[in-house]
PDB file of C-alpha atoms in Angstrom:
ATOM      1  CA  UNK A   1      42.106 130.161  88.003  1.00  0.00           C
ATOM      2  CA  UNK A   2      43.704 126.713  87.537  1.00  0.00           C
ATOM      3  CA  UNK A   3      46.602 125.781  89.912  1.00  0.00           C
ATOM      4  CA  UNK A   4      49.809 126.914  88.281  1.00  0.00           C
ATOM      5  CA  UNK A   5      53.301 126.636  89.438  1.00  0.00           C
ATOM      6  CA  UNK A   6      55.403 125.297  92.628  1.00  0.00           C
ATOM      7  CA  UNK A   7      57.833 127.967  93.381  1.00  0.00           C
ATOM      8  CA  UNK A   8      60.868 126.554  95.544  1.00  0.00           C
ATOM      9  CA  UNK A   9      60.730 128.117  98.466  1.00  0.00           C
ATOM     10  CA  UNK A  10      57.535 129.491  98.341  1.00  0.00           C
ATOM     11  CA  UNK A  11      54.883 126.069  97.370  1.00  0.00           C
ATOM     12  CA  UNK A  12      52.013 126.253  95.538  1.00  0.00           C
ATOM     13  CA  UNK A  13      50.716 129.817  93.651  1.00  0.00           C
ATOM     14  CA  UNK A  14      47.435 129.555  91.744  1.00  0.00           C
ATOM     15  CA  UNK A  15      48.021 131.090  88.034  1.00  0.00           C
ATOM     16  CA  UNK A  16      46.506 131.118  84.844  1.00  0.00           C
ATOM     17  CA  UNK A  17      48.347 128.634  82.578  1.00  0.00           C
ATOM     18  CA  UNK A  18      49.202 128.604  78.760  1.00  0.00           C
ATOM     19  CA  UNK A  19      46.299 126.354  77.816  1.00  0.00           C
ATOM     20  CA  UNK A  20      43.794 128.015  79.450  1.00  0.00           C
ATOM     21  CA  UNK A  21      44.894 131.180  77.906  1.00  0.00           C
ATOM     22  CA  UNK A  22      45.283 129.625  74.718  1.00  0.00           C
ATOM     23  CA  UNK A  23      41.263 128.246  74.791  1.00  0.00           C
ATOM     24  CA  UNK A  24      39.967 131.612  76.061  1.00  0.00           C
ATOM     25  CA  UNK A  25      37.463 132.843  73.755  1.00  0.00           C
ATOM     26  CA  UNK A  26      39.124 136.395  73.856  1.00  0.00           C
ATOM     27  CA  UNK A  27      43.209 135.104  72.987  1.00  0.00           C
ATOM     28  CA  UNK A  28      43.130 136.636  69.772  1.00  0.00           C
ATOM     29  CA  UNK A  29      42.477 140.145  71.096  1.00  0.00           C
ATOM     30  CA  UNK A  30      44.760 139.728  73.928  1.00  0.00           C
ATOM     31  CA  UNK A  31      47.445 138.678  71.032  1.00  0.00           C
ATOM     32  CA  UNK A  32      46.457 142.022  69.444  1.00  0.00           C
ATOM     33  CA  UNK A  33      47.235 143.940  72.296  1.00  0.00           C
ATOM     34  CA  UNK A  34      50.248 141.890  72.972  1.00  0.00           C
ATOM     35  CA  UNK A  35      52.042 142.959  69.948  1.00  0.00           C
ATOM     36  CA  UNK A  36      50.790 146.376  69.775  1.00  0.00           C
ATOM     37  CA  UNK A  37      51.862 146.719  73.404  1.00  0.00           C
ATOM     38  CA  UNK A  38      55.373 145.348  73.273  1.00  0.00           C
ATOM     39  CA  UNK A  39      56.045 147.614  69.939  1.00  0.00           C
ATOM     40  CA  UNK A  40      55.585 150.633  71.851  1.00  0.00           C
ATOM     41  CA  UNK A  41      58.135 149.573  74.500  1.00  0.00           C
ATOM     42  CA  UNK A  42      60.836 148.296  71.632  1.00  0.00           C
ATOM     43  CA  UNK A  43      60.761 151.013  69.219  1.00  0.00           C
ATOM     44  CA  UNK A  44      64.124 152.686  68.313  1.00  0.00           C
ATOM     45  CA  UNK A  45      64.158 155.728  70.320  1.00  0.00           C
ATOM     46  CA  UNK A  46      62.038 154.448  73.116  1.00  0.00           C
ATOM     47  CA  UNK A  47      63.790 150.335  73.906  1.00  0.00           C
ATOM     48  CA  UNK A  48      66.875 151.522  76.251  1.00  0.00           C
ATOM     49  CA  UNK A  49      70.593 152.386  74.959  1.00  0.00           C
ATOM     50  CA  UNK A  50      69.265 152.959  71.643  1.00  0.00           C
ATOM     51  CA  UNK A  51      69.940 149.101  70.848  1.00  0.00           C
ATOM     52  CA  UNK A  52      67.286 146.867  69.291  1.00  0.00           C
ATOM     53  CA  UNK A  53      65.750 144.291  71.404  1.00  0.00           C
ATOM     54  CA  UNK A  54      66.265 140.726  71.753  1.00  0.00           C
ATOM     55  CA  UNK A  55      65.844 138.809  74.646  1.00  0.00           C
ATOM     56  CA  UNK A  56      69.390 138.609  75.909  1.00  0.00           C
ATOM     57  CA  UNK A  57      68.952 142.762  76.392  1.00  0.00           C
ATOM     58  CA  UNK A  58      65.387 142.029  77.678  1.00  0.00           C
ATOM     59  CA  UNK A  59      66.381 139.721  80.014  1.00  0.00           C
ATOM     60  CA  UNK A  60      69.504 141.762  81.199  1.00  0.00           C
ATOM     61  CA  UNK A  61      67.477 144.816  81.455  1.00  0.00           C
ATOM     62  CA  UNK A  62      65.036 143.002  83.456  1.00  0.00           C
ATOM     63  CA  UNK A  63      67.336 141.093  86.039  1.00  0.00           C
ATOM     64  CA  UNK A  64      68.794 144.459  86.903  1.00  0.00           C
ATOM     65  CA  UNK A  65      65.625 145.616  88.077  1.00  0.00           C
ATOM     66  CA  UNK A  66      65.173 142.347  90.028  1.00  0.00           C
ATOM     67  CA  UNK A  67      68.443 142.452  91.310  1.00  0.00           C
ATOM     68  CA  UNK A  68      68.387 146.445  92.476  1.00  0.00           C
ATOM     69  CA  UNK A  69      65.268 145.530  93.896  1.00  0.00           C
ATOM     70  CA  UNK A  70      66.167 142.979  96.405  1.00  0.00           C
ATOM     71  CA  UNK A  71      69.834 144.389  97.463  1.00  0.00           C
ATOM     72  CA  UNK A  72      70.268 143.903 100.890  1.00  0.00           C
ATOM     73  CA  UNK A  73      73.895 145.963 101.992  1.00  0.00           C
ATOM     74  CA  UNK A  74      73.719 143.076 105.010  1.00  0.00           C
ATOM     75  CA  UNK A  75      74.252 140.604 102.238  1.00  0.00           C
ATOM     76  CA  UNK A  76      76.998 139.820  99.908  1.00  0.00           C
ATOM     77  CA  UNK A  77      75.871 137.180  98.101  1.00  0.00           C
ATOM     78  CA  UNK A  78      72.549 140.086  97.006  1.00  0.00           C
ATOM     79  CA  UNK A  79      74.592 142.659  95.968  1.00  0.00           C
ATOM     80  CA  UNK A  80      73.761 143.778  92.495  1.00  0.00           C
ATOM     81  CA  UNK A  81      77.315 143.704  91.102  1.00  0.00           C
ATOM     82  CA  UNK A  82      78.383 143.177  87.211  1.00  0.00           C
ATOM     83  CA  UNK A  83      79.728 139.686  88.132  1.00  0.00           C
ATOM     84  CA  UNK A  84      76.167 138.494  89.972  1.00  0.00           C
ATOM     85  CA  UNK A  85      73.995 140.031  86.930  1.00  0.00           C
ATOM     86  CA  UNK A  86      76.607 137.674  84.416  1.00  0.00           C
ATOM     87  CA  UNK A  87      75.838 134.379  86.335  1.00  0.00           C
ATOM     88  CA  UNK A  88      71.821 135.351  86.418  1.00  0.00           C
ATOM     89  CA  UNK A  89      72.087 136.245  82.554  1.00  0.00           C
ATOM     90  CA  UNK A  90      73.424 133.284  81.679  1.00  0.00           C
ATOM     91  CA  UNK A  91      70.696 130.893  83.298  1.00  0.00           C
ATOM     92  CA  UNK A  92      68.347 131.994  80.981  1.00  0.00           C
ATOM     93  CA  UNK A  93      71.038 130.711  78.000  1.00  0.00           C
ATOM     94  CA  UNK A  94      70.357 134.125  76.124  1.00  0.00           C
ATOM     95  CA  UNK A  95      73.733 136.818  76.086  1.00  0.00           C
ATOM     96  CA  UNK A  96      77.110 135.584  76.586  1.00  0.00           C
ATOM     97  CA  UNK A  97      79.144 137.805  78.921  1.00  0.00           C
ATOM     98  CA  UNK A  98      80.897 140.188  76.434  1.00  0.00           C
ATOM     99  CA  UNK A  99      77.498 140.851  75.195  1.00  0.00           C
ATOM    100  CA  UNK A 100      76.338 141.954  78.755  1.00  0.00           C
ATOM    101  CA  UNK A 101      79.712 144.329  79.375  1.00  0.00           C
ATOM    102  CA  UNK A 102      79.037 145.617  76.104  1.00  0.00           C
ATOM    103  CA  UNK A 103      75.364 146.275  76.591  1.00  0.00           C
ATOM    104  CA  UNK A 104      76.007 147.519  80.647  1.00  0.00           C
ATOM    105  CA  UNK A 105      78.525 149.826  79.450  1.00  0.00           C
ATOM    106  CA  UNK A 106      76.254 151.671  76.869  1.00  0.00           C
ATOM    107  CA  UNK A 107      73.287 151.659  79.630  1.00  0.00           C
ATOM    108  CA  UNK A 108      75.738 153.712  81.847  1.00  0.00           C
ATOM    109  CA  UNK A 109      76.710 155.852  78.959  1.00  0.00           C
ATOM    110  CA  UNK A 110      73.294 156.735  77.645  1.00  0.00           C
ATOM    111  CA  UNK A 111      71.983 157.332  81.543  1.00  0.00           C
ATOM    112  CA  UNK A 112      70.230 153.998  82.386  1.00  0.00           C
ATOM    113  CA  UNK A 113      72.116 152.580  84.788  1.00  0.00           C
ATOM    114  CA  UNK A 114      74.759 154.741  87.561  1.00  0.00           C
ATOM    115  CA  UNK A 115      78.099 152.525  89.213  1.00  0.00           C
ATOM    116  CA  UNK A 116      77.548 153.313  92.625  1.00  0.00           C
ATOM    117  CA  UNK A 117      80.240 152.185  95.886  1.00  0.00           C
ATOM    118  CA  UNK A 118      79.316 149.688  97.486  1.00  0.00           C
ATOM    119  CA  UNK A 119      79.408 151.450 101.385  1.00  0.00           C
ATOM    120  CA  UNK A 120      81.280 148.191 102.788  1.00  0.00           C
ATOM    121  CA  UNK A 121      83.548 147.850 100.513  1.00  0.00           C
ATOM    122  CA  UNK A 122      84.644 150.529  98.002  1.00  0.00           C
ATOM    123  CA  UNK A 123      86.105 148.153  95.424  1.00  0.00           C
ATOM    124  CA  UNK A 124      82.826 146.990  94.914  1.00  0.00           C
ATOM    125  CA  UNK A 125      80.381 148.669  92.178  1.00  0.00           C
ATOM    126  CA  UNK A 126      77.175 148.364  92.542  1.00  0.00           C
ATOM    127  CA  UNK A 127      74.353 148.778  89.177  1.00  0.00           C
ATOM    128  CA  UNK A 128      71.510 150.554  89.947  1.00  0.00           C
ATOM    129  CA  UNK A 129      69.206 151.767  87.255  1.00  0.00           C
ATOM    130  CA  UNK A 130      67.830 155.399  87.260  1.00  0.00           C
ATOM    131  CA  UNK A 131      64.606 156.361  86.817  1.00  0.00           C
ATOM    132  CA  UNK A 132      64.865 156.541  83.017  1.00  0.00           C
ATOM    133  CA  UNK A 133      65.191 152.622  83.029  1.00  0.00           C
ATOM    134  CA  UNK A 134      62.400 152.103  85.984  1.00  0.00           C
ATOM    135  CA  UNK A 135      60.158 154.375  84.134  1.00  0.00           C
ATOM    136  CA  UNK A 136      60.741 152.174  81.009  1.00  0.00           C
ATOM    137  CA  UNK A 137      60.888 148.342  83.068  1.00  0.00           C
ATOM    138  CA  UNK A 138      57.451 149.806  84.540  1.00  0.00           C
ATOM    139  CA  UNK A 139      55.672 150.699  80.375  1.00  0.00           C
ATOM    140  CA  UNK A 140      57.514 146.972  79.909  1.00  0.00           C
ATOM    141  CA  UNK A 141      55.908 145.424  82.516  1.00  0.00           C
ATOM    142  CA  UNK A 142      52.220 147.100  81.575  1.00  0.00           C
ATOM    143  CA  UNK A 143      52.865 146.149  78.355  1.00  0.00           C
ATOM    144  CA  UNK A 144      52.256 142.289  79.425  1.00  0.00           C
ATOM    145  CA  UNK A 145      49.173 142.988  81.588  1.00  0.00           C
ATOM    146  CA  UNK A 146      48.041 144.976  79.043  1.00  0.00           C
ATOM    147  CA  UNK A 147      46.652 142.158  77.010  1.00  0.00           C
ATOM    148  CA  UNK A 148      46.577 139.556  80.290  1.00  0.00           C
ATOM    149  CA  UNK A 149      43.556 142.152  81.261  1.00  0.00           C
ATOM    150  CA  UNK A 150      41.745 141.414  78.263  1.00  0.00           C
ATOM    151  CA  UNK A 151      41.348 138.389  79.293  1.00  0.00           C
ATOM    152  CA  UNK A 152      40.652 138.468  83.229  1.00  0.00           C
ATOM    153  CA  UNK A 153      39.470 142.126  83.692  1.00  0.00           C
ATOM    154  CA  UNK A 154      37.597 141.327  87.078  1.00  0.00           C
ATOM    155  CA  UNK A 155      39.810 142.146  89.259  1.00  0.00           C
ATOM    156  CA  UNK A 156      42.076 143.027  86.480  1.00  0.00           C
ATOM    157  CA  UNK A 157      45.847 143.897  86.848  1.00  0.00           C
ATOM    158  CA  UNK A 158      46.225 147.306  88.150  1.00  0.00           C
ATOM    159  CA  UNK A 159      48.918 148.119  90.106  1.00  0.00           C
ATOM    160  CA  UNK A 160      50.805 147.163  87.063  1.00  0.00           C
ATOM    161  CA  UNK A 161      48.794 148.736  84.489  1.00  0.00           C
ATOM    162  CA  UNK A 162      49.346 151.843  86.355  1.00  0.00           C
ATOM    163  CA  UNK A 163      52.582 151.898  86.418  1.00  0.00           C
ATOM    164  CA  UNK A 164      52.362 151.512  90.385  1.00  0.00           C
ATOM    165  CA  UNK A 165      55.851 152.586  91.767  1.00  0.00           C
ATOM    166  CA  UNK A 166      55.209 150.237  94.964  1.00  0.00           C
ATOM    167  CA  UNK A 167      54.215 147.701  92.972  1.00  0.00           C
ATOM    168  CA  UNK A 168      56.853 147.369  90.674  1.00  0.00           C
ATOM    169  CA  UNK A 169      59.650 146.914  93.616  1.00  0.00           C
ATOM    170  CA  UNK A 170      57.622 144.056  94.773  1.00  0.00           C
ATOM    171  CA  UNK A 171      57.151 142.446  91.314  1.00  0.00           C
ATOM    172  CA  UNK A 172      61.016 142.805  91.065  1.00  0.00           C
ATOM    173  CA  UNK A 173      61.323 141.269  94.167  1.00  0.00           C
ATOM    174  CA  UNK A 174      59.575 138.679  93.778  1.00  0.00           C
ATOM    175  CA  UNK A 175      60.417 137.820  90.370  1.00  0.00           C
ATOM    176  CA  UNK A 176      63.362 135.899  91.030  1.00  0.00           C
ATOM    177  CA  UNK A 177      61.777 133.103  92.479  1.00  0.00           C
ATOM    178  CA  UNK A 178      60.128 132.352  89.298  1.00  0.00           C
ATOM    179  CA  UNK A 179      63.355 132.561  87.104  1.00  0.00           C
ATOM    180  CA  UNK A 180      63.374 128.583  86.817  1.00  0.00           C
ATOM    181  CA  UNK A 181      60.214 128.821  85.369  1.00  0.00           C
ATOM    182  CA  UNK A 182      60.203 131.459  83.457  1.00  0.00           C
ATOM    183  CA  UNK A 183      63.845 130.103  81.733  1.00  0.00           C
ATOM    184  CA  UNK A 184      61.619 126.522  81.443  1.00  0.00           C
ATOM    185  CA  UNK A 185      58.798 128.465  79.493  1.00  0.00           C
ATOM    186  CA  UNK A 186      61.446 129.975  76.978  1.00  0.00           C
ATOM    187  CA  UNK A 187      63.481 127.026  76.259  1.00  0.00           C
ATOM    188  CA  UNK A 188      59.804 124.851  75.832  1.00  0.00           C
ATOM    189  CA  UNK A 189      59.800 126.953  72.406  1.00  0.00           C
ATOM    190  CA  UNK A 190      62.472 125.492  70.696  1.00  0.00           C
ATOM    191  CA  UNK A 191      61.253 126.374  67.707  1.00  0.00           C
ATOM    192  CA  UNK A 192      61.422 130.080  68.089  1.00  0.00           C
ATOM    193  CA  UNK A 193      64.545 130.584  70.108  1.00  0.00           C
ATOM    194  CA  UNK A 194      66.271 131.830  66.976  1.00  0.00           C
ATOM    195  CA  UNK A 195      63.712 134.471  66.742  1.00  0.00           C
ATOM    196  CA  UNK A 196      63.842 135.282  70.496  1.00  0.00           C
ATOM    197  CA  UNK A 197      67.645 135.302  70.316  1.00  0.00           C
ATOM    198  CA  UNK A 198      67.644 137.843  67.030  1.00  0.00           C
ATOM    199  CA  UNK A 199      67.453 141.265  67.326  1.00  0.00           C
ATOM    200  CA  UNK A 200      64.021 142.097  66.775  1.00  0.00           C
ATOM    201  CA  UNK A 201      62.835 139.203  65.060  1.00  0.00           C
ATOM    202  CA  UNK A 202      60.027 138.571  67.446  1.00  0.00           C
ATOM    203  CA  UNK A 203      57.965 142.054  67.299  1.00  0.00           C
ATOM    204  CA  UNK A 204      58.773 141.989  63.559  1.00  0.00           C
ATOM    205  CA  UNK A 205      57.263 138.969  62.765  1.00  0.00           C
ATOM    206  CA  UNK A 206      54.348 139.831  65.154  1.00  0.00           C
ATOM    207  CA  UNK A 207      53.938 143.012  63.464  1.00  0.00           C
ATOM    208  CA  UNK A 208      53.684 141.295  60.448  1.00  0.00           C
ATOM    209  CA  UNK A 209      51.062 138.976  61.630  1.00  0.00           C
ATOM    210  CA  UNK A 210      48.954 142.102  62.932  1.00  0.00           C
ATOM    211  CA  UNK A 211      49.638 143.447  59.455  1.00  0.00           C
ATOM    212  CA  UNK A 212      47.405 141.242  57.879  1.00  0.00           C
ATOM    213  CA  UNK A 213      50.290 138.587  57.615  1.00  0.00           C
ATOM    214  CA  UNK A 214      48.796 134.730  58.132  1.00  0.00           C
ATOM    215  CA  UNK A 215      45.799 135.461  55.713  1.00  0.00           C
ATOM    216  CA  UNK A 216      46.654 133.369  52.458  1.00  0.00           C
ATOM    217  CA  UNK A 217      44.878 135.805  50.276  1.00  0.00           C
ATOM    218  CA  UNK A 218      46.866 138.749  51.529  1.00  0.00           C
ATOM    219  CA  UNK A 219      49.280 140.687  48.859  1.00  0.00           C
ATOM    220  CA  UNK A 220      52.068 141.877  51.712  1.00  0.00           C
ATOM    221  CA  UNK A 221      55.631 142.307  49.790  1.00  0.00           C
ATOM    222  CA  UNK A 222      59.215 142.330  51.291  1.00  0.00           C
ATOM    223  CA  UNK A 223      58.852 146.019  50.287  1.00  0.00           C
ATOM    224  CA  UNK A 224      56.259 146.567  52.716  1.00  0.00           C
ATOM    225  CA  UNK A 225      58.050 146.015  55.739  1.00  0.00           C
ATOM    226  CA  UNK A 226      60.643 148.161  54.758  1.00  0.00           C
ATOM    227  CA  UNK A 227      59.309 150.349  57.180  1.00  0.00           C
ATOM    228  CA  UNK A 228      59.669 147.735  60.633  1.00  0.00           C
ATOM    229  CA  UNK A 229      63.793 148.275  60.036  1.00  0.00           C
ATOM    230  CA  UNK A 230      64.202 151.884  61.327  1.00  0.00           C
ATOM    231  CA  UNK A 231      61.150 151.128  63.576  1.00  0.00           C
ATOM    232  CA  UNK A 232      62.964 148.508  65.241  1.00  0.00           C
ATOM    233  CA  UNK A 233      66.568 149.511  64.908  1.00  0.00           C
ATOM    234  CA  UNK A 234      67.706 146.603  62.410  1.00  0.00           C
ATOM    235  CA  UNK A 235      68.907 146.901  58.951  1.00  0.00           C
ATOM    236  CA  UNK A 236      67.309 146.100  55.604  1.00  0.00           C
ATOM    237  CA  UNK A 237      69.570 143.084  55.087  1.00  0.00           C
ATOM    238  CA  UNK A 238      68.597 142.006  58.865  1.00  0.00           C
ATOM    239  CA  UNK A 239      65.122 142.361  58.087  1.00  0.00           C
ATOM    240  CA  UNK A 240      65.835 140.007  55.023  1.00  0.00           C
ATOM    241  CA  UNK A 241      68.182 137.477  56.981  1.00  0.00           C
ATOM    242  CA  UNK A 242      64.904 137.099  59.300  1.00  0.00           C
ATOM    243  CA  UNK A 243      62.278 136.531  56.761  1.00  0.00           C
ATOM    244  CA  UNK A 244      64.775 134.165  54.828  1.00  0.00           C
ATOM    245  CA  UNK A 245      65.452 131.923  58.442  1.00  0.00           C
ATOM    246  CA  UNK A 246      61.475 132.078  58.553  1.00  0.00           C
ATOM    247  CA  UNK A 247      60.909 130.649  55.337  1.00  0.00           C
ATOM    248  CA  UNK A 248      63.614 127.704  56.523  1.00  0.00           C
ATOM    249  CA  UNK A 249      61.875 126.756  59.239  1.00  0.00           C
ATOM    250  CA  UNK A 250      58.198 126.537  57.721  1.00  0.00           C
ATOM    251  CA  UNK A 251      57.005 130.353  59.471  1.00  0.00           C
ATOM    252  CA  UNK A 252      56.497 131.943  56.036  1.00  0.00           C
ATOM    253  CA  UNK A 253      56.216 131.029  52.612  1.00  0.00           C
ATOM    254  CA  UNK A 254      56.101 132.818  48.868  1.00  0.00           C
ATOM    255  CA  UNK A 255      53.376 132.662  46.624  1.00  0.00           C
ATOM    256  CA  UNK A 256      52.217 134.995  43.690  1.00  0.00           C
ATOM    257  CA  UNK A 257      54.709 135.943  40.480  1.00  0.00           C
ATOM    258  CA  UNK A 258      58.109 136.095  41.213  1.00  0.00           C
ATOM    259  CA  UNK A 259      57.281 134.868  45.109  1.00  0.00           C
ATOM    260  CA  UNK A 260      56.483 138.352  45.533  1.00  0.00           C
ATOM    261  CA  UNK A 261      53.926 137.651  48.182  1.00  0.00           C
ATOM    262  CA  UNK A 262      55.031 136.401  51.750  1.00  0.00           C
ATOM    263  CA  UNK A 263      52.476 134.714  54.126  1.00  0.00           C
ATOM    264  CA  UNK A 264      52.747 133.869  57.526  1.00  0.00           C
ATOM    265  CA  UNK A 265      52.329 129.575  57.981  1.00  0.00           C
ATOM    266  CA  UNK A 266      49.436 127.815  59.937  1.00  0.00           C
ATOM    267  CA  UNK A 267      52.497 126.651  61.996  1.00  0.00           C
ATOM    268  CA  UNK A 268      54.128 130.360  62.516  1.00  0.00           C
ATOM    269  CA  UNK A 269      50.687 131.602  64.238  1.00  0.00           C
ATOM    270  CA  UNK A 270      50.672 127.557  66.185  1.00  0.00           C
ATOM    271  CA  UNK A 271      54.116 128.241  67.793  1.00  0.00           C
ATOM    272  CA  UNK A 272      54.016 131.597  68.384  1.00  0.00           C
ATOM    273  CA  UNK A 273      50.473 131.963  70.018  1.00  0.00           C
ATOM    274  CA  UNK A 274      51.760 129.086  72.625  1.00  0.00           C
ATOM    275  CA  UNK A 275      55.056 131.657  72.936  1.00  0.00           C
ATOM    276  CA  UNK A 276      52.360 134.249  73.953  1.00  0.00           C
ATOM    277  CA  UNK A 277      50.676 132.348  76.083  1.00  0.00           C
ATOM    278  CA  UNK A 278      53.488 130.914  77.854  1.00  0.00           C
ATOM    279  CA  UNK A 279      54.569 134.877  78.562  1.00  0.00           C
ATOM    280  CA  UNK A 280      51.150 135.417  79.706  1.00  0.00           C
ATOM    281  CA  UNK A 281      51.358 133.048  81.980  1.00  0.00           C
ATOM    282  CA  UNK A 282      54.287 133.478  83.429  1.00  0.00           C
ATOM    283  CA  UNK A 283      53.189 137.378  83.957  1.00  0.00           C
ATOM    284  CA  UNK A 284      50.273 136.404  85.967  1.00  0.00           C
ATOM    285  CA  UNK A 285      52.735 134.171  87.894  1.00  0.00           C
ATOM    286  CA  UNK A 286      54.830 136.566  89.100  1.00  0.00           C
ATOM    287  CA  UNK A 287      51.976 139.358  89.629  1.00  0.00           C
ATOM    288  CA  UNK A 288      50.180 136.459  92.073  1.00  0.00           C
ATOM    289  CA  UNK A 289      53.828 137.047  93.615  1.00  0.00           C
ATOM    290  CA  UNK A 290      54.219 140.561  94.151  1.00  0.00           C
ATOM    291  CA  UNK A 291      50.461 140.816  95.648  1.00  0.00           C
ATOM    292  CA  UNK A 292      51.705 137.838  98.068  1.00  0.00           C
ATOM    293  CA  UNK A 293      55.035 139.560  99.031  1.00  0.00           C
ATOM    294  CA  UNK A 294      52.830 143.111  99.243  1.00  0.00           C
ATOM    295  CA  UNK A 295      50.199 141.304 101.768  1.00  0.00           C
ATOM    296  CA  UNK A 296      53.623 139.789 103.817  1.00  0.00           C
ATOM    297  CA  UNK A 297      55.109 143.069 103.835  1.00  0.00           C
ATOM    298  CA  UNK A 298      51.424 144.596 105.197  1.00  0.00           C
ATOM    299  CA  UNK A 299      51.262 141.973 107.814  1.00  0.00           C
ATOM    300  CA  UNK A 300      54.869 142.408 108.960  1.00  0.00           C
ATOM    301  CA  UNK A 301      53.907 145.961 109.590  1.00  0.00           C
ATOM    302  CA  UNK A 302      51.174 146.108 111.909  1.00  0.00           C
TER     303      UNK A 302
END
């Protein structure tokens, strides 16, 4: 591993970073299990609320975790209240705060997340997510190390890949001291923030890349990803609005009579393997994090 990140607080954790991920021989089967990975977890039916995803719900979802995960009832300033999971959202630049009552209230409603009393102080609520959202935060968080074990299987990734109760309180601990990094990562992708920010754009456009997508010679029509709108809980004319915004921006172009054909651009698979590298990385970051915090937490004990 090549030295990765200084975490405030913490100094100097040892990672694998984007570019060696990127030059590793085996990237384009990670990628593969990326995108099939992810698609599981953001599926209509299975991402939570019965919303599409898009990374102001992602992030949300995944800052309540965090934020259960470290509550301290000694501390105020930790308490995982609707107010503190606003100012954490909007760091990362992604959901604006009627967004996030909107999307907390149907995560309470559809059994995600309970409003519990705070024991000090009973005009405080507290959000705590229920095992439906753990069990789903856990089949999220596989999904990354999924493909990261492609590419370093010895000693491989684990705790996470199994879904390790234990293990995911400590990665939600622990996460939050890579936030600055992981909100640098995102916004060093300018060019895809529009697809991040979009429901569903990303895994559609990956799933069109796995479909065959970036291959010139390929004869995939608008027609044929018909299918990725239900799958993904957008509508045809979202599905459209995406491809057109890709075709602005140099992802995708037309070919064939009528433009009937759409192909993925040299400079869609450029930007959007970095993305997936920059994820990757940032995964292995904060699993080098959890292990640490698990080994404090071992010492601590004896």
């Amino acid at each position: 591993m090549k030295t990765g990140s200084i975490i405030r607080g913490i100094g100097e954790i040892e990672h694998a970073i984007p570019e060696q991920i990127l030059g590793h021989p085996d990237f384009p089967i990670a990628r593969r299990v990326f995108v099939s990975e992810h698609a599981k977890v953001y599926e209509a039916g299975v991402f939570p609320a019965q919303f599409g995803a898009d990374a102001g719900r992602v992030t949300t979802l995944a800052i309540i975790v965090c934020q259960h995960a470290g509550y301290d009832p000694a501390d105020r300033a930790n308490w995982p209240t609707l107010s503190r999971l606003k100012d954490t959202v909007a760091r990362f630049g992604f959901a604006s705060p009627r967004l996030i009552d909107s999307f907390v209230a149907r995560l309470v409603q559809t059994g995600y997340v309970e409003l519990r009393q705070q024991p000090d102080d009973n005009r405080v609520r507290l959000l705590c997510p229920t095992e439906r959202l753990l069990a789903w935060d856990r089949d999220w968080m596989a999904a990354h190390y999924a493909a990261l074990e492609v590419l370093y299987p010895d000693p491989g990734f684990g705790p996470a890949r199994r879904r390790d109760p234990a293990f995911q309180a400590a990665h939600a601990r622990s996460a939050v001291a890579a936030f600055d990094a992981i909100i640098a990562m995102m916004w060093s992708n300018l060019e895809i923030i529009f697809f991040l920010s979009s429901t569903s754009a990303l895994i559609i456009l990956l799933s069109l890349f796995e479909m065959g997508g970036s291959d010139p010679a390929s004869r995939i029509r608008e027609a044929d990803l018909v299918q990725l709108a239900p799958r993904f809980a957008v509508s045809r004319s979202h599905l459209r609005n995406i491809l057109a915004v890709a075709q602005e921006r140099n992802f995708l172009v037309r070919s064939g009579p009528r433009n009937a054909y759409i192909h993925l651009t040299p400079h869609w698979v450029a930007a959007f393997d970095r993305f997936i590298a920059g994820s990757l990385a940032q995964s292995d970051l904060t699993y080098r994090l959890a292990l640490r915090h698990q080994a404090e937490q071992a010492r601590s004990a004896v």
